[in-house]
Amino acid sequence: MSAPRISVLLPIYKVEDYIEDCLDSLLSQSCTDFEIIAVDDGSPDRSGQIAGRVLAQQDRIPWKLVRNIDNKGLAETRKIAASEARGDYVLCVDSDDHVHRDLIRTVLREADQHDADVVIFAAERISPDGTASARIDSGDGIITGVEAVQKILELKLPAFCWNKLVRRSIFVAAEHPCGLIFEDVCVSVQTLANSKVVRLIPDKLYSYMVRESGISRRFNPQVVDLFAIMDRVEKSTASLPITDYKRLFFRLKYSWAFRAIAFQTAIAAPTYHLASPILQSVSEKLHVKHLLGMFADRHLKLFIVMTMLKIHPWIFYCVVRRFNRR
């Protein structure tokens, strides 16, 4: 049997309420030229058993289920899945999300037509109540990998792994920062930096399901991993021929990453006692020159609120909590 063109990488961990719906959306694809590489990452619930049962009940799509004895985290689990893959391309899917029935057909067609190393598609964000809350756009066109990295630095292109079809050889060569969250930013930047042709398509092919227990909605001290992720991103992008690189990377690091760490902590932490060490770490890394850079970049509101953080984290915490309740 010839190898399928696409390998879907499906890490599984604590998704027993969602994994069956995710697999149903994959197994009902209009194109069958793909395989599913599912990895049970030591999940303490029935997620792996449910996945095995659903996959075994069909013979339309080839599949493999790998089980990690210990929990290894998302980045390492994706690497394990990629090592088992046979496809020319890999497609990352989160096991509590859904995909459009024409996802495989569409991205494979675009990859073949343009000999693309990466195909990036649009998605929708689904709120816990089931309503579509936002569209995640990708644009439309053919650009180079360096141009795609520049769009990420400009905050014009999302750095998720799950909205990108990537040539497998490029994906496995990228650094997958094990043990860190927000690893998608690092992986996306490196895969794009090593790609020649990137096809952007406007088709909305993925539904990102926002869960009440999701990382962006609960307090997680690991949010400080973004500091390390930014260091890795800088290391892999500093030598790229990107116009106005220093200003763009400043915007990604301070206007996005530092802001994300501080705001997410202030909003999600139930008490200032829990938030204080993280907010203090941001304050210590945030210098006056960075605040002036935000002002010069015309981010006046961000300049004001981050200045409050620099003055004292408690002021920042109180202000953010008050306005977030409105």
PDB file of N, CA, C and O in Angstrom, residues 172-233:
ATOM      1  N   VAL A 172       9.877  18.213  10.975  1.00  0.00           N
ATOM      2  CA  VAL A 172      10.684  17.422  11.902  1.00  0.00           C
ATOM      3  C   VAL A 172      12.044  18.068  12.156  1.00  0.00           C
ATOM      4  O   VAL A 172      12.675  17.806  13.191  1.00  0.00           O
ATOM      5  N   ALA A 173      12.493  18.928  11.252  1.00  0.00           N
ATOM      6  CA  ALA A 173      13.780  19.592  11.440  1.00  0.00           C
ATOM      7  C   ALA A 173      13.696  20.788  12.380  1.00  0.00           C
ATOM      8  O   ALA A 173      14.718  21.269  12.872  1.00  0.00           O
ATOM      9  N   ALA A 174      12.476  21.258  12.649  1.00  0.00           N
ATOM     10  CA  ALA A 174      12.300  22.418  13.526  1.00  0.00           C
ATOM     11  C   ALA A 174      12.508  22.029  14.984  1.00  0.00           C
ATOM     12  O   ALA A 174      12.348  20.865  15.365  1.00  0.00           O
ATOM     13  N   GLU A 175      12.875  23.015  15.792  1.00  0.00           N
ATOM     14  CA  GLU A 175      12.985  22.788  17.229  1.00  0.00           C
ATOM     15  C   GLU A 175      11.593  22.750  17.836  1.00  0.00           C
ATOM     16  O   GLU A 175      10.779  23.638  17.598  1.00  0.00           O
ATOM     17  N   HIS A 176      11.323  21.716  18.603  1.00  0.00           N
ATOM     18  CA  HIS A 176      10.050  21.603  19.309  1.00  0.00           C
ATOM     19  C   HIS A 176      10.359  21.731  20.799  1.00  0.00           C
ATOM     20  O   HIS A 176      10.831  20.775  21.425  1.00  0.00           O
ATOM     21  N   PRO A 177      10.139  22.923  21.355  1.00  0.00           N
ATOM     22  CA  PRO A 177      10.582  23.208  22.732  1.00  0.00           C
ATOM     23  C   PRO A 177       9.798  22.428  23.774  1.00  0.00           C
ATOM     24  O   PRO A 177       8.753  22.870  24.256  1.00  0.00           O
ATOM     25  N   CYS A 178      10.308  21.276  24.126  1.00  0.00           N
ATOM     26  CA  CYS A 178       9.611  20.388  25.056  1.00  0.00           C
ATOM     27  C   CYS A 178       9.542  21.002  26.452  1.00  0.00           C
ATOM     28  O   CYS A 178      10.491  21.627  26.922  1.00  0.00           O
ATOM     29  N   GLY A 179       8.418  20.823  27.093  1.00  0.00           N
ATOM     30  CA  GLY A 179       8.230  21.314  28.444  1.00  0.00           C
ATOM     31  C   GLY A 179       7.750  22.747  28.529  1.00  0.00           C
ATOM     32  O   GLY A 179       7.486  23.254  29.618  1.00  0.00           O
ATOM     33  N   LEU A 180       7.650  23.431  27.384  1.00  0.00           N
ATOM     34  CA  LEU A 180       7.197  24.815  27.367  1.00  0.00           C
ATOM     35  C   LEU A 180       5.825  24.915  26.719  1.00  0.00           C
ATOM     36  O   LEU A 180       5.512  24.167  25.795  1.00  0.00           O
ATOM     37  N   ILE A 181       5.013  25.850  27.205  1.00  0.00           N
ATOM     38  CA  ILE A 181       3.769  26.150  26.505  1.00  0.00           C
ATOM     39  C   ILE A 181       4.035  27.295  25.523  1.00  0.00           C
ATOM     40  O   ILE A 181       5.100  27.887  25.522  1.00  0.00           O
ATOM     41  N   PHE A 182       3.070  27.585  24.671  1.00  0.00           N
ATOM     42  CA  PHE A 182       3.232  28.545  23.573  1.00  0.00           C
ATOM     43  C   PHE A 182       4.289  28.062  22.577  1.00  0.00           C
ATOM     44  O   PHE A 182       4.895  28.866  21.858  1.00  0.00           O
ATOM     45  N   GLU A 183       4.501  26.738  22.530  1.00  0.00           N
ATOM     46  CA  GLU A 183       5.517  26.193  21.628  1.00  0.00           C
ATOM     47  C   GLU A 183       5.156  26.406  20.163  1.00  0.00           C
ATOM     48  O   GLU A 183       6.038  26.416  19.300  1.00  0.00           O
ATOM     49  N   ASP A 184       3.881  26.624  19.857  1.00  0.00           N
ATOM     50  CA  ASP A 184       3.471  26.828  18.465  1.00  0.00           C
ATOM     51  C   ASP A 184       4.202  28.005  17.822  1.00  0.00           C
ATOM     52  O   ASP A 184       4.511  27.976  16.621  1.00  0.00           O
ATOM     53  N   VAL A 185       4.456  29.061  18.605  1.00  0.00           N
ATOM     54  CA  VAL A 185       5.115  30.241  18.048  1.00  0.00           C
ATOM     55  C   VAL A 185       6.497  29.880  17.539  1.00  0.00           C
ATOM     56  O   VAL A 185       6.885  30.235  16.423  1.00  0.00           O
ATOM     57  N   CYS A 186       7.237  29.146  18.349  1.00  0.00           N
ATOM     58  CA  CYS A 186       8.590  28.738  17.978  1.00  0.00           C
ATOM     59  C   CYS A 186       8.578  27.804  16.772  1.00  0.00           C
ATOM     60  O   CYS A 186       9.338  27.989  15.815  1.00  0.00           O
ATOM     61  N   VAL A 187       7.696  26.822  16.793  1.00  0.00           N
ATOM     62  CA  VAL A 187       7.631  25.846  15.698  1.00  0.00           C
ATOM     63  C   VAL A 187       7.207  26.518  14.394  1.00  0.00           C
ATOM     64  O   VAL A 187       7.797  26.282  13.333  1.00  0.00           O
ATOM     65  N   SER A 188       6.192  27.369  14.454  1.00  0.00           N
ATOM     66  CA  SER A 188       5.699  28.032  13.242  1.00  0.00           C
ATOM     67  C   SER A 188       6.764  28.915  12.616  1.00  0.00           C
ATOM     68  O   SER A 188       6.966  28.904  11.397  1.00  0.00           O
ATOM     69  N   VAL A 189       7.451  29.692  13.443  1.00  0.00           N
ATOM     70  CA  VAL A 189       8.486  30.589  12.919  1.00  0.00           C
ATOM     71  C   VAL A 189       9.597  29.788  12.256  1.00  0.00           C
ATOM     72  O   VAL A 189      10.062  30.133  11.157  1.00  0.00           O
ATOM     73  N   GLN A 190      10.028  28.705  12.877  1.00  0.00           N
ATOM     74  CA  GLN A 190      11.129  27.927  12.306  1.00  0.00           C
ATOM     75  C   GLN A 190      10.718  27.194  11.026  1.00  0.00           C
ATOM     76  O   GLN A 190      11.499  27.136  10.066  1.00  0.00           O
ATOM     77  N   THR A 191       9.519  26.628  10.997  1.00  0.00           N
ATOM     78  CA  THR A 191       9.089  25.927   9.780  1.00  0.00           C
ATOM     79  C   THR A 191       8.933  26.911   8.622  1.00  0.00           C
ATOM     80  O   THR A 191       9.333  26.618   7.489  1.00  0.00           O
ATOM     81  N   LEU A 192       8.386  28.082   8.907  1.00  0.00           N
ATOM     82  CA  LEU A 192       8.215  29.071   7.846  1.00  0.00           C
ATOM     83  C   LEU A 192       9.564  29.615   7.378  1.00  0.00           C
ATOM     84  O   LEU A 192       9.775  29.827   6.182  1.00  0.00           O
ATOM     85  N   ALA A 193      10.477  29.837   8.308  1.00  0.00           N
ATOM     86  CA  ALA A 193      11.791  30.367   7.946  1.00  0.00           C
ATOM     87  C   ALA A 193      12.538  29.424   7.011  1.00  0.00           C
ATOM     88  O   ALA A 193      13.375  29.865   6.208  1.00  0.00           O
ATOM     89  N   ASN A 194      12.242  28.139   7.087  1.00  0.00           N
ATOM     90  CA  ASN A 194      12.915  27.136   6.254  1.00  0.00           C
ATOM     91  C   ASN A 194      12.075  26.708   5.052  1.00  0.00           C
ATOM     92  O   ASN A 194      12.384  25.709   4.403  1.00  0.00           O
ATOM     93  N   SER A 195      11.033  27.465   4.759  1.00  0.00           N
ATOM     94  CA  SER A 195      10.147  27.153   3.631  1.00  0.00           C
ATOM     95  C   SER A 195      10.370  28.141   2.489  1.00  0.00           C
ATOM     96  O   SER A 195      10.603  29.325   2.722  1.00  0.00           O
ATOM     97  N   LYS A 196      10.284  27.651   1.262  1.00  0.00           N
ATOM     98  CA  LYS A 196      10.449  28.515   0.098  1.00  0.00           C
ATOM     99  C   LYS A 196       9.108  29.087  -0.354  1.00  0.00           C
ATOM    100  O   LYS A 196       9.002  30.278  -0.648  1.00  0.00           O
ATOM    101  N   VAL A 197       8.101  28.208  -0.438  1.00  0.00           N
ATOM    102  CA  VAL A 197       6.801  28.634  -0.954  1.00  0.00           C
ATOM    103  C   VAL A 197       5.735  28.433   0.121  1.00  0.00           C
ATOM    104  O   VAL A 197       5.569  27.323   0.641  1.00  0.00           O
ATOM    105  N   VAL A 198       5.027  29.504   0.439  1.00  0.00           N
ATOM    106  CA  VAL A 198       3.934  29.448   1.418  1.00  0.00           C
ATOM    107  C   VAL A 198       2.659  29.901   0.726  1.00  0.00           C
ATOM    108  O   VAL A 198       2.599  31.015   0.191  1.00  0.00           O
ATOM    109  N   ARG A 199       1.670  29.046   0.723  1.00  0.00           N
ATOM    110  CA  ARG A 199       0.380  29.368   0.104  1.00  0.00           C
ATOM    111  C   ARG A 199      -0.602  29.757   1.193  1.00  0.00           C
ATOM    112  O   ARG A 199      -0.853  28.988   2.137  1.00  0.00           O
ATOM    113  N   LEU A 200      -1.143  30.966   1.090  1.00  0.00           N
ATOM    114  CA  LEU A 200      -2.168  31.445   2.011  1.00  0.00           C
ATOM    115  C   LEU A 200      -3.523  31.308   1.339  1.00  0.00           C
ATOM    116  O   LEU A 200      -3.707  31.766   0.203  1.00  0.00           O
ATOM    117  N   ILE A 201      -4.463  30.664   2.003  1.00  0.00           N
ATOM    118  CA  ILE A 201      -5.798  30.531   1.432  1.00  0.00           C
ATOM    119  C   ILE A 201      -6.835  31.036   2.443  1.00  0.00           C
ATOM    120  O   ILE A 201      -6.671  30.863   3.648  1.00  0.00           O
ATOM    121  N   PRO A 202      -7.900  31.671   1.956  1.00  0.00           N
ATOM    122  CA  PRO A 202      -8.897  32.255   2.858  1.00  0.00           C
ATOM    123  C   PRO A 202      -9.941  31.263   3.364  1.00  0.00           C
ATOM    124  O   PRO A 202     -10.796  31.627   4.180  1.00  0.00           O
ATOM    125  N   ASP A 203      -9.881  30.026   2.902  1.00  0.00           N
ATOM    126  CA  ASP A 203     -10.887  29.032   3.260  1.00  0.00           C
ATOM    127  C   ASP A 203     -10.882  28.757   4.766  1.00  0.00           C
ATOM    128  O   ASP A 203      -9.843  28.466   5.352  1.00  0.00           O
ATOM    129  N   LYS A 204     -12.058  28.804   5.366  1.00  0.00           N
ATOM    130  CA  LYS A 204     -12.212  28.555   6.806  1.00  0.00           C
ATOM    131  C   LYS A 204     -12.395  27.053   7.006  1.00  0.00           C
ATOM    132  O   LYS A 204     -13.469  26.507   6.819  1.00  0.00           O
ATOM    133  N   LEU A 205     -11.304  26.382   7.405  1.00  0.00           N
ATOM    134  CA  LEU A 205     -11.274  24.927   7.393  1.00  0.00           C
ATOM    135  C   LEU A 205     -11.107  24.294   8.774  1.00  0.00           C
ATOM    136  O   LEU A 205     -11.050  23.068   8.875  1.00  0.00           O
ATOM    137  N   TYR A 206     -11.019  25.106   9.820  1.00  0.00           N
ATOM    138  CA  TYR A 206     -10.725  24.574  11.149  1.00  0.00           C
ATOM    139  C   TYR A 206     -11.550  25.323  12.186  1.00  0.00           C
ATOM    140  O   TYR A 206     -11.709  26.546  12.104  1.00  0.00           O
ATOM    141  N   SER A 207     -12.086  24.574  13.149  1.00  0.00           N
ATOM    142  CA  SER A 207     -12.832  25.179  14.252  1.00  0.00           C
ATOM    143  C   SER A 207     -12.049  24.990  15.542  1.00  0.00           C
ATOM    144  O   SER A 207     -11.903  23.863  16.032  1.00  0.00           O
ATOM    145  N   TYR A 208     -11.537  26.099  16.064  1.00  0.00           N
ATOM    146  CA  TYR A 208     -10.801  26.074  17.322  1.00  0.00           C
ATOM    147  C   TYR A 208     -11.803  26.251  18.455  1.00  0.00           C
ATOM    148  O   TYR A 208     -12.445  27.288  18.572  1.00  0.00           O
ATOM    149  N   MET A 209     -11.944  25.222  19.274  1.00  0.00           N
ATOM    150  CA  MET A 209     -12.964  25.203  20.316  1.00  0.00           C
ATOM    151  C   MET A 209     -12.397  25.780  21.618  1.00  0.00           C
ATOM    152  O   MET A 209     -11.485  25.216  22.215  1.00  0.00           O
ATOM    153  N   VAL A 210     -12.920  26.920  22.020  1.00  0.00           N
ATOM    154  CA  VAL A 210     -12.489  27.546  23.275  1.00  0.00           C
ATOM    155  C   VAL A 210     -13.151  26.814  24.434  1.00  0.00           C
ATOM    156  O   VAL A 210     -14.377  26.743  24.519  1.00  0.00           O
ATOM    157  N   ARG A 211     -12.341  26.264  25.321  1.00  0.00           N
ATOM    158  CA  ARG A 211     -12.854  25.513  26.467  1.00  0.00           C
ATOM    159  C   ARG A 211     -12.676  26.314  27.748  1.00  0.00           C
ATOM    160  O   ARG A 211     -11.713  27.070  27.881  1.00  0.00           O
ATOM    161  N   GLU A 212     -13.592  26.127  28.686  1.00  0.00           N
ATOM    162  CA  GLU A 212     -13.486  26.829  29.967  1.00  0.00           C
ATOM    163  C   GLU A 212     -12.185  26.475  30.689  1.00  0.00           C
ATOM    164  O   GLU A 212     -11.648  27.267  31.444  1.00  0.00           O
ATOM    165  N   SER A 213     -11.681  25.265  30.433  1.00  0.00           N
ATOM    166  CA  SER A 213     -10.452  24.824  31.085  1.00  0.00           C
ATOM    167  C   SER A 213      -9.217  25.126  30.253  1.00  0.00           C
ATOM    168  O   SER A 213      -8.113  24.716  30.601  1.00  0.00           O
ATOM    169  N   GLY A 214      -9.391  25.845  29.141  1.00  0.00           N
ATOM    170  CA  GLY A 214      -8.274  26.115  28.236  1.00  0.00           C
ATOM    171  C   GLY A 214      -7.213  26.996  28.858  1.00  0.00           C
ATOM    172  O   GLY A 214      -7.453  27.713  29.836  1.00  0.00           O
ATOM    173  N   ILE A 215      -6.038  26.969  28.232  1.00  0.00           N
ATOM    174  CA  ILE A 215      -4.886  27.673  28.784  1.00  0.00           C
ATOM    175  C   ILE A 215      -5.099  29.177  28.869  1.00  0.00           C
ATOM    176  O   ILE A 215      -4.559  29.846  29.756  1.00  0.00           O
ATOM    177  N   SER A 216      -5.897  29.734  27.969  1.00  0.00           N
ATOM    178  CA  SER A 216      -6.101  31.180  27.965  1.00  0.00           C
ATOM    179  C   SER A 216      -7.184  31.616  28.944  1.00  0.00           C
ATOM    180  O   SER A 216      -7.393  32.812  29.139  1.00  0.00           O
ATOM    181  N   ARG A 217      -7.872  30.658  29.573  1.00  0.00           N
ATOM    182  CA  ARG A 217      -8.990  30.998  30.453  1.00  0.00           C
ATOM    183  C   ARG A 217      -8.743  30.592  31.907  1.00  0.00           C
ATOM    184  O   ARG A 217      -9.617  30.789  32.747  1.00  0.00           O
ATOM    185  N   ARG A 218      -7.604  30.016  32.205  1.00  0.00           N
ATOM    186  CA  ARG A 218      -7.308  29.631  33.581  1.00  0.00           C
ATOM    187  C   ARG A 218      -5.920  30.125  33.967  1.00  0.00           C
ATOM    188  O   ARG A 218      -5.081  30.375  33.107  1.00  0.00           O
ATOM    189  N   PHE A 219      -5.715  30.267  35.255  1.00  0.00           N
ATOM    190  CA  PHE A 219      -4.416  30.713  35.734  1.00  0.00           C
ATOM    191  C   PHE A 219      -3.391  29.602  35.578  1.00  0.00           C
ATOM    192  O   PHE A 219      -3.596  28.482  36.026  1.00  0.00           O
ATOM    193  N   ASN A 220      -2.299  29.915  34.903  1.00  0.00           N
ATOM    194  CA  ASN A 220      -1.244  28.942  34.664  1.00  0.00           C
ATOM    195  C   ASN A 220       0.115  29.620  34.847  1.00  0.00           C
ATOM    196  O   ASN A 220       0.505  30.441  34.013  1.00  0.00           O
ATOM    197  N   PRO A 221       0.825  29.292  35.924  1.00  0.00           N
ATOM    198  CA  PRO A 221       2.139  29.917  36.144  1.00  0.00           C
ATOM    199  C   PRO A 221       3.111  29.712  34.989  1.00  0.00           C
ATOM    200  O   PRO A 221       4.075  30.470  34.853  1.00  0.00           O
ATOM    201  N   GLN A 222       2.848  28.710  34.149  1.00  0.00           N
ATOM    202  CA  GLN A 222       3.743  28.459  33.014  1.00  0.00           C
ATOM    203  C   GLN A 222       3.644  29.514  31.918  1.00  0.00           C
ATOM    204  O   GLN A 222       4.382  29.462  30.928  1.00  0.00           O
ATOM    205  N   VAL A 223       2.766  30.487  32.100  1.00  0.00           N
ATOM    206  CA  VAL A 223       2.667  31.554  31.113  1.00  0.00           C
ATOM    207  C   VAL A 223       4.008  32.259  30.935  1.00  0.00           C
ATOM    208  O   VAL A 223       4.292  32.809  29.861  1.00  0.00           O
ATOM    209  N   VAL A 224       4.875  32.204  31.955  1.00  0.00           N
ATOM    210  CA  VAL A 224       6.202  32.820  31.841  1.00  0.00           C
ATOM    211  C   VAL A 224       7.080  32.091  30.827  1.00  0.00           C
ATOM    212  O   VAL A 224       8.160  32.591  30.477  1.00  0.00           O
ATOM    213  N   ASP A 225       6.651  30.938  30.349  1.00  0.00           N
ATOM    214  CA  ASP A 225       7.396  30.256  29.284  1.00  0.00           C
ATOM    215  C   ASP A 225       7.558  31.137  28.055  1.00  0.00           C
ATOM    216  O   ASP A 225       8.467  30.929  27.240  1.00  0.00           O
ATOM    217  N   LEU A 226       6.664  32.122  27.919  1.00  0.00           N
ATOM    218  CA  LEU A 226       6.757  33.020  26.766  1.00  0.00           C
ATOM    219  C   LEU A 226       8.082  33.771  26.723  1.00  0.00           C
ATOM    220  O   LEU A 226       8.561  34.153  25.649  1.00  0.00           O
ATOM    221  N   PHE A 227       8.693  34.011  27.881  1.00  0.00           N
ATOM    222  CA  PHE A 227      10.014  34.637  27.895  1.00  0.00           C
ATOM    223  C   PHE A 227      11.008  33.776  27.116  1.00  0.00           C
ATOM    224  O   PHE A 227      11.757  34.255  26.266  1.00  0.00           O
ATOM    225  N   ALA A 228      11.035  32.472  27.441  1.00  0.00           N
ATOM    226  CA  ALA A 228      11.958  31.548  26.778  1.00  0.00           C
ATOM    227  C   ALA A 228      11.605  31.373  25.303  1.00  0.00           C
ATOM    228  O   ALA A 228      12.500  31.249  24.446  1.00  0.00           O
ATOM    229  N   ILE A 229      10.319  31.353  24.989  1.00  0.00           N
ATOM    230  CA  ILE A 229       9.891  31.216  23.596  1.00  0.00           C
ATOM    231  C   ILE A 229      10.373  32.402  22.775  1.00  0.00           C
ATOM    232  O   ILE A 229      10.864  32.246  21.644  1.00  0.00           O
ATOM    233  N   MET A 230      10.266  33.609  23.329  1.00  0.00           N
ATOM    234  CA  MET A 230      10.738  34.795  22.611  1.00  0.00           C
ATOM    235  C   MET A 230      12.240  34.731  22.361  1.00  0.00           C
ATOM    236  O   MET A 230      12.733  35.152  21.311  1.00  0.00           O
ATOM    237  N   ASP A 231      13.002  34.208  23.317  1.00  0.00           N
ATOM    238  CA  ASP A 231      14.447  34.053  23.101  1.00  0.00           C
ATOM    239  C   ASP A 231      14.722  33.122  21.932  1.00  0.00           C
ATOM    240  O   ASP A 231      15.620  33.376  21.105  1.00  0.00           O
ATOM    241  N   ARG A 232      13.961  32.029  21.846  1.00  0.00           N
ATOM    242  CA  ARG A 232      14.146  31.084  20.744  1.00  0.00           C
ATOM    243  C   ARG A 232      13.735  31.688  19.411  1.00  0.00           C
ATOM    244  O   ARG A 232      14.375  31.457  18.382  1.00  0.00           O
ATOM    245  N   VAL A 233      12.650  32.453  19.422  1.00  0.00           N
ATOM    246  CA  VAL A 233      12.196  33.095  18.190  1.00  0.00           C
ATOM    247  C   VAL A 233      13.226  34.103  17.709  1.00  0.00           C
ATOM    248  O   VAL A 233      13.549  34.172  16.509  1.00  0.00           O
TER     249      VAL A 233
END
